[in-house]
mmCIF file of C-alpha atoms in Angstrom:
data_model
loop_
_atom_site.group_PDB
_atom_site.id
_atom_site.type_symbol
_atom_site.label_atom_id
_atom_site.label_comp_id
_atom_site.label_asym_id
_atom_site.label_seq_id
_atom_site.Cartn_x
_atom_site.Cartn_y
_atom_site.Cartn_z
ATOM 1 C CA MET A 722 0.157 -0.274 -0.205
ATOM 2 C CA SER A 723 1.399 3.768 -1.580
ATOM 3 C CA GLU A 724 1.953 6.430 2.351
ATOM 4 C CA THR A 725 -0.685 8.244 2.596
ATOM 5 C CA PHE A 726 0.727 12.259 2.323
ATOM 6 C CA TYR A 727 -0.933 15.663 3.766
ATOM 7 C CA ILE A 728 -0.607 18.587 1.777
ATOM 8 C CA VAL A 729 0.969 21.198 4.037
ATOM 9 C CA PRO A 730 0.769 25.383 2.552
ATOM 10 C CA GLN A 731 4.398 25.926 1.668
ATOM 11 C CA GLU A 732 3.956 29.522 3.869
ATOM 12 C CA GLN A 733 2.399 27.353 7.143
ATOM 13 C CA HIS A 734 5.373 25.845 6.626
ATOM 14 C CA ASP A 735 8.537 28.088 6.634
ATOM 15 C CA THR A 736 6.886 29.913 9.777
ATOM 16 C CA LEU A 737 6.663 27.440 11.975
ATOM 17 C CA VAL A 738 10.535 26.600 10.391
ATOM 18 C CA ALA A 739 11.807 30.121 11.300
ATOM 19 C CA GLN A 740 10.327 30.459 14.467
ATOM 20 C CA ALA A 741 11.639 27.627 15.223
ATOM 21 C CA TYR A 742 14.763 28.513 14.858
ATOM 22 C CA GLN A 743 14.641 32.103 15.882
ATOM 23 C CA HIS A 744 12.921 30.203 19.442
ATOM 24 C CA ARG A 745 16.659 28.395 19.670
ATOM 25 C CA GLY A 746 18.833 32.191 19.251
ATOM 26 C CA TYR A 747 18.741 32.645 15.769
ATOM 27 C CA THR A 748 18.695 35.963 14.199
ATOM 28 C CA ALA A 749 15.301 36.320 11.597
ATOM 29 C CA ASP A 750 17.606 36.187 8.667
ATOM 30 C CA GLU A 751 19.104 33.405 9.974
ATOM 31 C CA ALA A 752 15.841 31.853 10.443
ATOM 32 C CA ALA A 753 15.304 32.794 6.882
ATOM 33 C CA GLN A 754 17.221 30.593 5.731
ATOM 34 C CA ALA A 755 17.332 27.894 7.122
ATOM 35 C CA ALA A 756 13.035 27.654 5.866
ATOM 36 C CA ARG A 757 14.078 28.341 3.002
ATOM 37 C CA PHE A 758 16.069 25.016 2.309
ATOM 38 C CA SER A 759 14.028 23.199 4.596
ATOM 39 C CA ALA A 760 11.169 24.164 1.985
ATOM 40 C CA PHE A 761 13.433 23.950 -1.139
ATOM 41 C CA ALA A 762 14.393 20.639 0.680
ATOM 42 C CA SER A 763 10.850 19.305 1.125
ATOM 43 C CA HIS A 764 9.914 21.093 -2.226
ATOM 44 C CA HIS A 765 12.403 17.620 -4.266
ATOM 45 C CA GLY A 766 11.191 14.569 -1.408
ATOM 46 C CA ILE A 767 14.472 15.396 -0.161
ATOM 47 C CA ARG A 768 12.343 13.815 3.514
ATOM 48 C CA THR A 769 16.481 12.779 4.417
ATOM 49 C CA HIS A 770 17.570 15.848 5.395
ATOM 50 C CA ASN A 771 14.076 18.233 5.941
ATOM 51 C CA ALA A 772 13.322 20.880 8.693
ATOM 52 C CA ILE A 773 12.635 18.237 11.196
ATOM 53 C CA LYS A 774 16.332 16.698 9.935
ATOM 54 C CA ALA A 775 17.746 20.403 10.388
ATOM 55 C CA LEU A 776 16.259 20.865 13.808
ATOM 56 C CA HIS A 777 17.729 17.878 15.168
ATOM 57 C CA LEU A 778 20.985 17.710 14.090
ATOM 58 C CA ASP A 779 20.664 21.541 15.914
ATOM 59 C CA HIS A 780 19.444 20.020 18.683
ATOM 60 C CA LEU A 781 22.292 17.402 18.798
ATOM 61 C CA PHE A 782 25.011 19.585 17.514
ATOM 62 C CA GLY A 783 24.190 22.619 16.982
ATOM 63 C CA SER A 784 23.003 25.276 19.010
ATOM 64 C CA ALA A 785 21.819 23.025 21.692
ATOM 65 C CA ALA A 786 26.267 22.067 22.069
ATOM 66 C CA GLY A 787 28.789 24.631 21.223
ATOM 67 C CA GLY A 788 28.930 23.279 17.369
ATOM 68 C CA CYS A 789 26.838 27.199 15.924
ATOM 69 C CA ALA A 790 26.263 29.974 16.890
ATOM 70 C CA PRO A 791 23.794 31.682 16.646
ATOM 71 C CA ALA A 792 24.018 35.616 14.459
ATOM 72 C CA ALA A 793 27.855 35.038 14.133
ATOM 73 C CA GLU A 794 29.950 36.857 11.921
ATOM 74 C CA ILE A 795 31.817 35.307 8.624
ATOM 75 C CA GLU A 796 34.960 36.576 8.546
ATOM 76 C CA LYS A 797 36.082 36.690 4.839
ATOM 77 C CA VAL A 798 40.785 35.587 4.820
ATOM 78 C CA GLU A 799 42.460 37.643 2.636
ATOM 79 C CA SER A 800 43.316 35.466 -0.052
ATOM 80 C CA ARG A 801 46.326 36.781 -3.393
ATOM 81 C CA PHE A 802 43.926 34.569 -5.570
ATOM 82 C CA ALA A 803 41.520 36.543 -7.294
ATOM 83 C CA ALA A 804 38.850 33.654 -8.009
ATOM 84 C CA SER A 805 39.061 31.796 -4.767
ATOM 85 C CA GLU A 806 37.986 33.226 -1.152
ATOM 86 C CA THR A 807 38.278 31.227 1.663
ATOM 87 C CA TRP A 808 36.578 31.918 5.058
ATOM 88 C CA ASN A 809 36.343 31.625 8.766
ATOM 89 C CA ALA A 810 32.405 30.654 9.253
ATOM 90 C CA ASN A 811 33.045 30.942 12.888
ATOM 91 C CA LYS A 812 30.295 28.226 13.007
ATOM 92 C CA LYS A 813 27.099 29.782 12.005
ATOM 93 C CA LEU A 814 24.994 28.558 10.807
ATOM 94 C CA GLY A 815 25.823 25.987 7.418
ATOM 95 C CA GLN A 816 22.435 27.618 5.386
ATOM 96 C CA ALA A 817 22.979 30.649 5.728
ATOM 97 C CA THR A 818 26.576 29.908 5.821
ATOM 98 C CA ALA A 819 26.663 27.924 2.285
ATOM 99 C CA TYR A 820 23.854 30.284 0.463
ATOM 100 C CA GLU A 821 26.261 32.639 0.709
ATOM 101 C CA ALA A 822 29.181 30.873 -0.311
ATOM 102 C CA ILE A 823 27.506 29.676 -3.408
ATOM 103 C CA ASP A 824 25.826 32.678 -4.706
ATOM 104 C CA THR A 825 30.036 34.329 -4.397
ATOM 105 C CA ALA A 826 31.408 31.144 -6.469
ATOM 106 C CA MET A 827 28.154 32.419 -8.732
ATOM 107 C CA ALA A 828 29.597 35.446 -9.309
ATOM 108 C CA LEU A 829 33.024 34.977 -9.644
ATOM 109 C CA ALA A 830 32.688 32.144 -11.956
ATOM 110 C CA ASP A 831 31.394 35.720 -14.189
ATOM 111 C CA LYS A 832 34.198 36.923 -13.423
ATOM 112 C CA TYR A 833 36.437 34.549 -13.789
ATOM 113 C CA GLY A 834 35.185 31.597 -16.053
ATOM 114 C CA ILE A 835 35.555 29.660 -12.529
ATOM 115 C CA GLY A 836 35.255 30.966 -8.992
ATOM 116 C CA GLN A 837 35.462 28.464 -5.950
ATOM 117 C CA VAL A 838 35.467 29.289 -1.217
ATOM 118 C CA SER A 839 36.275 26.632 1.178
ATOM 119 C CA VAL A 840 35.489 27.583 4.315
ATOM 120 C CA ASP A 841 36.673 26.721 7.720
ATOM 121 C CA ASN A 842 35.280 26.567 11.341
ATOM 122 C CA ALA A 843 31.351 25.536 9.752
ATOM 123 C CA PHE A 844 27.690 23.671 11.103
ATOM 124 C CA HIS A 845 26.997 21.089 8.545
ATOM 125 C CA TYR A 846 24.333 22.382 5.283
ATOM 126 C CA LEU A 847 23.297 20.102 5.529
ATOM 127 C CA TRP A 848 21.478 18.455 0.806
ATOM 128 C CA GLY A 849 24.623 19.714 -0.706
ATOM 129 C CA GLY A 850 22.603 19.222 -3.432
ATOM 130 C CA GLY A 851 19.941 21.142 -2.997
ATOM 131 C CA TYR A 852 22.706 24.212 -3.241
ATOM 132 C CA VAL A 853 24.288 23.051 -6.702
ATOM 133 C CA MET A 854 20.571 22.245 -7.626
ATOM 134 C CA GLU A 855 19.697 26.259 -7.475
ATOM 135 C CA ALA A 856 23.364 26.657 -9.198
ATOM 136 C CA ALA A 857 22.252 25.273 -12.100
ATOM 137 C CA LYS A 858 18.977 26.400 -12.583
ATOM 138 C CA LYS A 859 20.736 29.152 -12.753
ATOM 139 C CA GLY A 860 22.771 27.739 -15.658
ATOM 140 C CA TYR A 861 26.343 26.775 -14.339
ATOM 141 C CA ILE A 862 28.078 23.996 -13.515
ATOM 142 C CA ALA A 863 29.032 23.352 -9.312
ATOM 143 C CA TYR A 864 30.328 21.425 -6.918
ATOM 144 C CA THR A 865 30.420 20.986 -3.034
ATOM 145 C CA ASN A 866 31.972 18.678 -0.468
ATOM 146 C CA CYS A 867 31.774 18.734 3.572
ATOM 147 C CA THR A 868 33.068 16.580 5.616
ATOM 148 C CA ALA A 869 29.731 16.200 7.928
ATOM 149 C CA ALA A 870 28.737 16.086 11.706
ATOM 150 C CA LEU A 871 30.041 13.192 13.121
ATOM 151 C CA ALA A 872 32.347 10.491 12.316
ATOM 152 C CA GLU A 873 30.379 7.141 11.866
ATOM 153 C CA VAL A 874 31.035 5.606 8.847
ATOM 154 C CA VAL A 875 34.380 2.253 9.037
ATOM 155 C CA PRO A 876 36.986 2.849 5.928
ATOM 156 C CA PHE A 877 37.087 -0.305 4.211
ATOM 157 C CA MET A 878 38.543 -3.156 6.893
ATOM 158 C CA GLY A 879 38.789 -1.267 9.298
ATOM 159 C CA LYS A 880 36.247 -1.744 12.368
ATOM 160 C CA PHE A 881 36.070 2.331 14.171
ATOM 161 C CA PRO A 882 33.908 4.960 12.383
ATOM 162 C CA THR A 883 36.954 7.501 11.651
ATOM 163 C CA LEU A 884 34.857 8.794 8.525
ATOM 164 C CA GLY A 885 32.067 11.205 8.088
ATOM 165 C CA THR A 886 29.320 10.536 5.167
ATOM 166 C CA ASN A 887 31.240 12.437 3.330
ATOM 167 C CA PRO A 888 28.605 13.664 0.627
ATOM 168 C CA HIS A 889 30.304 15.023 -2.386
ATOM 169 C CA SER A 890 27.525 17.220 -4.693
ATOM 170 C CA TRP A 891 27.269 18.037 -8.635
ATOM 171 C CA GLY A 892 24.705 20.462 -10.511
ATOM 172 C CA PHE A 893 24.109 20.994 -14.024
ATOM 173 C CA PRO A 894 22.309 23.480 -15.700
ATOM 174 C CA THR A 895 20.731 20.830 -17.596
ATOM 175 C CA THR A 896 16.782 21.931 -17.604
ATOM 176 C CA ASP A 897 16.702 23.061 -22.049
ATOM 177 C CA ALA A 898 17.858 19.201 -22.520
ATOM 178 C CA VAL A 899 16.011 16.903 -20.152
ATOM 179 C CA GLY A 900 13.429 19.422 -18.111
ATOM 180 C CA PHE A 901 15.984 19.655 -15.052
ATOM 181 C CA PRO A 902 19.587 20.004 -13.524
ATOM 182 C CA ILE A 903 21.546 16.649 -12.955
ATOM 183 C CA VAL A 904 21.926 16.462 -10.177
ATOM 184 C CA ILE A 905 24.677 14.319 -9.075
ATOM 185 C CA ASP A 906 24.897 14.075 -4.789
ATOM 186 C CA TRP A 907 25.384 11.776 -2.544
ATOM 187 C CA ALA A 908 26.915 10.986 0.506
ATOM 188 C CA THR A 909 29.460 7.913 0.943
ATOM 189 C CA SER A 910 27.820 5.933 2.983
ATOM 190 C CA VAL A 911 25.628 2.876 0.896
ATOM 191 C CA ILE A 912 23.223 5.327 3.354
ATOM 192 C CA ALA A 913 23.027 8.292 4.658
ATOM 193 C CA MET A 914 22.604 8.725 8.750
ATOM 194 C CA GLY A 915 19.574 10.548 8.267
ATOM 195 C CA ARG A 916 17.667 7.595 6.078
ATOM 196 C CA VAL A 917 18.221 5.640 8.545
ATOM 197 C CA GLN A 918 16.245 8.617 11.467
ATOM 198 C CA GLN A 919 13.879 8.157 8.111
ATOM 199 C CA PHE A 920 13.518 4.457 8.175
ATOM 200 C CA LEU A 921 13.610 4.465 12.114
ATOM 201 C CA ARG A 922 10.569 6.723 12.316
ATOM 202 C CA GLU A 923 8.618 4.631 8.939
ATOM 203 C CA GLY A 924 9.412 1.423 10.940
ATOM 204 C CA THR A 925 11.393 -0.065 7.843
ATOM 205 C CA ALA A 926 14.143 -2.327 7.907
ATOM 206 C CA LEU A 927 17.519 -0.856 6.143
ATOM 207 C CA PRO A 928 18.815 -2.585 2.728
ATOM 208 C CA PRO A 929 22.242 -5.391 3.777
ATOM 209 C CA ASN A 930 25.040 -4.383 4.030
ATOM 210 C CA ALA A 931 24.476 -0.374 4.761
ATOM 211 C CA ALA A 932 25.528 -0.516 8.763
ATOM 212 C CA VAL A 933 26.731 -2.133 11.683
ATOM 213 C CA ASP A 934 25.504 -2.613 15.653
ATOM 214 C CA LYS A 935 28.074 -1.803 17.840
ATOM 215 C CA ASP A 936 29.606 -5.363 17.965
ATOM 216 C CA GLY A 937 30.896 -4.248 14.542
ATOM 217 C CA LYS A 938 27.914 -7.007 12.962
ATOM 218 C CA PRO A 939 25.739 -5.815 10.080
ATOM 219 C CA THR A 940 22.276 -5.341 10.130
ATOM 220 C CA THR A 941 19.133 -4.340 8.931
ATOM 221 C CA ASP A 942 17.705 -2.285 12.034
ATOM 222 C CA ALA A 943 17.555 0.672 12.016
ATOM 223 C CA LYS A 944 17.787 0.277 16.130
ATOM 224 C CA GLU A 945 20.358 -1.676 16.580
ATOM 225 C CA VAL A 946 22.039 1.151 14.415
ATOM 226 C CA ALA A 947 26.204 2.083 15.614
ATOM 227 C CA ALA A 948 27.963 2.595 12.588
ATOM 228 C CA LEU A 949 27.056 3.236 8.781
ATOM 229 C CA MET A 950 29.004 1.305 6.092
ATOM 230 C CA PRO A 951 30.407 2.621 2.896
ATOM 231 C CA PHE A 952 29.379 1.427 -0.960
ATOM 232 C CA GLY A 953 30.651 0.709 -2.870
ATOM 233 C CA ALA A 954 33.508 -0.981 -0.407
ATOM 234 C CA HIS A 955 37.797 0.861 -1.315
ATOM 235 C CA LYS A 956 35.856 3.629 -3.934
ATOM 236 C CA GLY A 957 33.770 4.512 -1.179
ATOM 237 C CA TYR A 958 36.280 4.653 1.227
ATOM 238 C CA GLY A 959 38.232 6.513 -1.970
ATOM 239 C CA LEU A 960 35.518 8.996 -1.905
ATOM 240 C CA SER A 961 35.223 9.756 1.776
ATOM 241 C CA LEU A 962 38.626 10.490 2.096
ATOM 242 C CA ILE A 963 38.578 13.279 -0.509
ATOM 243 C CA ASN A 964 36.208 14.802 2.250
ATOM 244 C CA GLU A 965 38.414 14.687 4.716
ATOM 245 C CA ILE A 966 41.789 15.320 3.055
ATOM 246 C CA VAL A 967 40.424 18.878 1.225
ATOM 247 C CA GLY A 968 38.906 19.393 4.648
ATOM 248 C CA ALA A 969 42.769 19.481 6.151
ATOM 249 C CA PHE A 970 43.524 21.343 3.601
ATOM 250 C CA ILE A 971 41.306 24.163 4.200
ATOM 251 C CA GLY A 972 41.988 23.720 8.699
ATOM 252 C CA GLY A 973 39.339 21.499 9.065
ATOM 253 C CA SER A 974 38.748 19.452 12.257
ATOM 254 C CA LEU A 975 40.626 16.122 13.247
ATOM 255 C CA PRO A 976 37.428 13.358 12.249
ATOM 256 C CA THR A 977 37.408 11.190 15.102
ATOM 257 C CA LEU A 978 36.569 14.996 17.436
ATOM 258 C CA ARG A 979 34.484 16.593 14.864
ATOM 259 C CA SER A 980 30.862 17.758 17.288
ATOM 260 C CA ARG A 981 32.848 16.051 20.220
ATOM 261 C CA GLN A 982 34.738 17.401 22.747
ATOM 262 C CA ALA A 983 38.163 18.251 21.920
ATOM 263 C CA PRO A 984 41.348 18.808 24.031
ATOM 264 C CA GLU A 985 42.380 22.332 24.332
ATOM 265 C CA GLY A 986 43.683 23.629 20.831
ATOM 266 C CA GLU A 987 41.625 21.078 18.519
ATOM 267 C CA LYS A 988 38.525 22.283 16.633
ATOM 268 C CA ARG A 989 35.895 20.454 16.175
ATOM 269 C CA THR A 990 33.746 21.618 13.088
ATOM 270 C CA PRO A 991 33.086 19.725 9.568
ATOM 271 C CA ALA A 992 34.262 22.136 6.834
ATOM 272 C CA PHE A 993 32.805 22.809 3.574
ATOM 273 C CA TYR A 994 34.491 23.674 -0.699
ATOM 274 C CA PHE A 995 32.023 25.322 -3.121
ATOM 275 C CA GLN A 996 33.359 25.089 -7.198
ATOM 276 C CA VAL A 997 31.266 27.243 -9.871
ATOM 277 C CA ILE A 998 32.121 27.176 -13.169
ATOM 278 C CA HIS A 999 30.496 29.038 -15.943
ATOM 279 C CA PRO A 1000 29.995 26.923 -18.458
ATOM 280 C CA ASP A 1001 30.898 29.485 -21.361
ATOM 281 C CA ALA A 1002 34.441 28.512 -19.633
ATOM 282 C CA ILE A 1003 34.982 25.644 -20.365
ATOM 283 C CA ASN A 1004 33.527 25.550 -24.805
ATOM 284 C CA GLY A 1005 35.818 24.196 -27.169
ATOM 285 C CA GLY A 1006 33.409 25.466 -29.935
ATOM 286 C CA ALA A 1007 34.802 22.480 -31.926
ATOM 287 C CA PHE A 1008 31.030 19.953 -31.503
ATOM 288 C CA ALA A 1009 29.968 18.088 -33.942
ATOM 289 C CA LYS A 1010 27.884 18.559 -37.457
ATOM 290 C CA GLY A 1011 27.045 22.160 -36.145
ATOM 291 C CA ARG A 1012 25.689 21.155 -33.022
ATOM 292 C CA ASN A 1013 25.940 24.226 -30.217
ATOM 293 C CA GLN A 1014 26.449 23.392 -26.486
ATOM 294 C CA ALA A 1015 23.699 23.479 -24.779
ATOM 295 C CA GLU A 1016 22.555 20.858 -28.325
ATOM 296 C CA ASN A 1017 26.248 18.488 -27.778
ATOM 297 C CA VAL A 1018 24.958 18.229 -23.891
ATOM 298 C CA LYS A 1019 21.451 16.938 -25.300
ATOM 299 C CA ALA A 1020 22.961 15.031 -27.685
ATOM 300 C CA VAL A 1021 25.041 13.242 -25.136
ATOM 301 C CA ILE A 1022 22.355 12.752 -23.005
ATOM 302 C CA GLU A 1023 20.328 11.375 -25.810
ATOM 303 C CA ASP A 1024 23.142 8.743 -26.924
ATOM 304 C CA ILE A 1025 23.048 7.438 -23.341
ATOM 305 C CA LEU A 1026 19.666 7.262 -22.748
ATOM 306 C CA GLY A 1027 19.877 5.750 -26.291
ATOM 307 C CA HIS A 1028 20.250 1.889 -27.844
ATOM 308 C CA GLY A 1029 17.538 0.241 -24.787
ATOM 309 C CA ASN A 1030 18.161 2.235 -22.381
ATOM 310 C CA GLU A 1031 15.120 4.421 -22.628
ATOM 311 C CA ASN A 1032 14.172 3.830 -18.641
ATOM 312 C CA CYS A 1033 16.936 5.076 -16.796
ATOM 313 C CA LEU A 1034 16.862 7.421 -14.740
ATOM 314 C CA LEU A 1035 18.558 10.572 -14.860
ATOM 315 C CA PRO A 1036 19.986 11.923 -11.649
ATOM 316 C CA GLY A 1037 17.642 14.411 -10.482
ATOM 317 C CA GLN A 1038 14.476 13.080 -11.761
ATOM 318 C CA ILE A 1039 12.960 11.598 -8.855
ATOM 319 C CA GLU A 1040 13.815 14.163 -7.686
ATOM 320 C CA ALA A 1041 12.250 16.788 -10.393
ATOM 321 C CA LYS A 1042 8.764 14.242 -10.125
ATOM 322 C CA TRP A 1043 8.735 14.671 -7.169
ATOM 323 C CA ALA A 1044 9.086 19.074 -7.165
ATOM 324 C CA GLU A 1045 5.746 18.245 -9.677
ATOM 325 C CA ARG A 1046 3.624 16.448 -7.584
ATOM 326 C CA VAL A 1047 4.438 18.987 -4.771
ATOM 327 C CA VAL A 1048 3.340 21.957 -7.149
ATOM 328 C CA LYS A 1049 0.362 19.699 -8.983
ATOM 329 C CA ALA A 1050 -0.585 19.750 -4.671
ATOM 330 C CA GLY A 1051 -0.468 22.817 -4.094
ATOM 331 C CA GLY A 1052 2.267 22.061 -0.988
ATOM 332 C CA LEU A 1053 4.765 20.352 0.067
ATOM 333 C CA LEU A 1054 4.212 16.981 1.021
ATOM 334 C CA PHE A 1055 4.107 15.257 3.953
ATOM 335 C CA SER A 1056 3.575 11.468 6.425
ATOM 336 C CA LYS A 1057 1.488 11.578 9.609
ATOM 337 C CA ALA A 1058 5.279 10.629 10.974
ATOM 338 C CA GLU A 1059 6.617 13.812 9.630
ATOM 339 C CA ILE A 1060 2.948 15.607 10.810
ATOM 340 C CA GLU A 1061 4.400 14.931 14.602
ATOM 341 C CA ALA A 1062 7.864 15.491 14.022
ATOM 342 C CA PHE A 1063 6.872 19.113 13.376
ATOM 343 C CA ASN A 1064 4.062 19.009 16.360
ATOM 344 C CA GLU A 1065 6.637 17.966 18.249
ATOM 345 C CA ILE A 1066 9.146 20.899 17.270
ATOM 346 C CA ALA A 1067 5.459 23.081 17.881
ATOM 347 C CA GLU A 1068 5.359 22.329 21.501
ATOM 348 C CA GLU A 1069 9.094 23.886 21.953
ATOM 349 C CA CYS A 1070 8.275 26.889 20.990
ATOM 350 C CA GLY A 1071 5.209 27.763 21.897
ATOM 351 C CA ALA A 1072 3.823 26.940 17.634
ATOM 352 C CA PRO A 1073 0.177 25.881 17.337
ATOM 353 C CA THR A 1074 0.064 22.604 16.818
ATOM 354 C CA TRP A 1075 -0.386 21.091 13.457
ATOM 355 C CA GLU A 1076 -4.003 18.760 12.636
ATOM 356 C CA LEU A 1077 -3.729 16.471 10.913
ATOM 357 C CA GLY A 1078 -7.871 16.449 9.644
ATOM 358 C CA SER A 1079 -6.955 19.904 8.155
ATOM 359 C CA PHE A 1080 -4.374 19.219 6.193
ATOM 360 C CA PRO A 1081 -5.924 17.471 2.889
ATOM 361 C CA THR A 1082 -4.199 13.943 1.360
ATOM 362 C CA GLU A 1083 -3.162 14.025 -2.251
ATOM 363 C CA ALA A 1084 -4.588 13.124 -4.799
#
């Protein structure tokens, strides 16, 4: 039986999310950025990184634990490289920091063809795909990676979690070619911890070989998960390692210290990296059969999906289909369990709770 989704007006969602963040001491602007990001994630069906996850993460590691500082100011470090900026976020809210970083990288790409922003002393920005998707919708090629809030992934052939889930996110401006931006976005574990939390909330079993229990044995029971496994064995491990090494070059913390107690002089914060490329900056001009760049991109994708591969999905297609459902429904789509989680948020900040019966269900 398919899951029932209730239609929540985005304004109602955003009002509650912003109020919850302001209740925790964040500024009105930070709260608005957090609500904007949460709505964008829910608009595209990213149930693992919606407002429920964001506020849970803030409670565990953010404003309630000293890992995030409401109203913090970003310090921009002097750089000798025109197309690069390096920031000390001073533990500012991750979503607000990331939005400013991707906007800055786009502005640098407009001027120099490519722009990059590295961010030290940050708080987790949640769904990296959201930032590159917005950039791709504006016509840019965009990439981001970050070190996760916790080391909760066991390296290949290891037994102790020393890596984050460490996502990589690419966005490509392919709306004209296929109707939506292609967004390749993944955690380097088999599943994200947010997915474990979702499965726990929904009472669903995990896929096999995705997680281990406290004894290091594989488990599919969300209640027993102690650590995650990298996808693709050594390949996922290598991709996760990239984020840790990039973070190390930026100035990031030791993985096993992030969001935990750290000795004097050590950090406990994640690091971000953003890169944006203007398509014109990599345009070689010598396309076959007189095609321009956009036509060539479309032709390449059509070739990949031809030859009997017509039913294959493109990365970002599922999110685009969910967004179509949201537009058709006229509001964001949440399950009964998610509505109940939002009501816990409302009770925390003294906001009105949501009456399940007041929301229509998706047709």
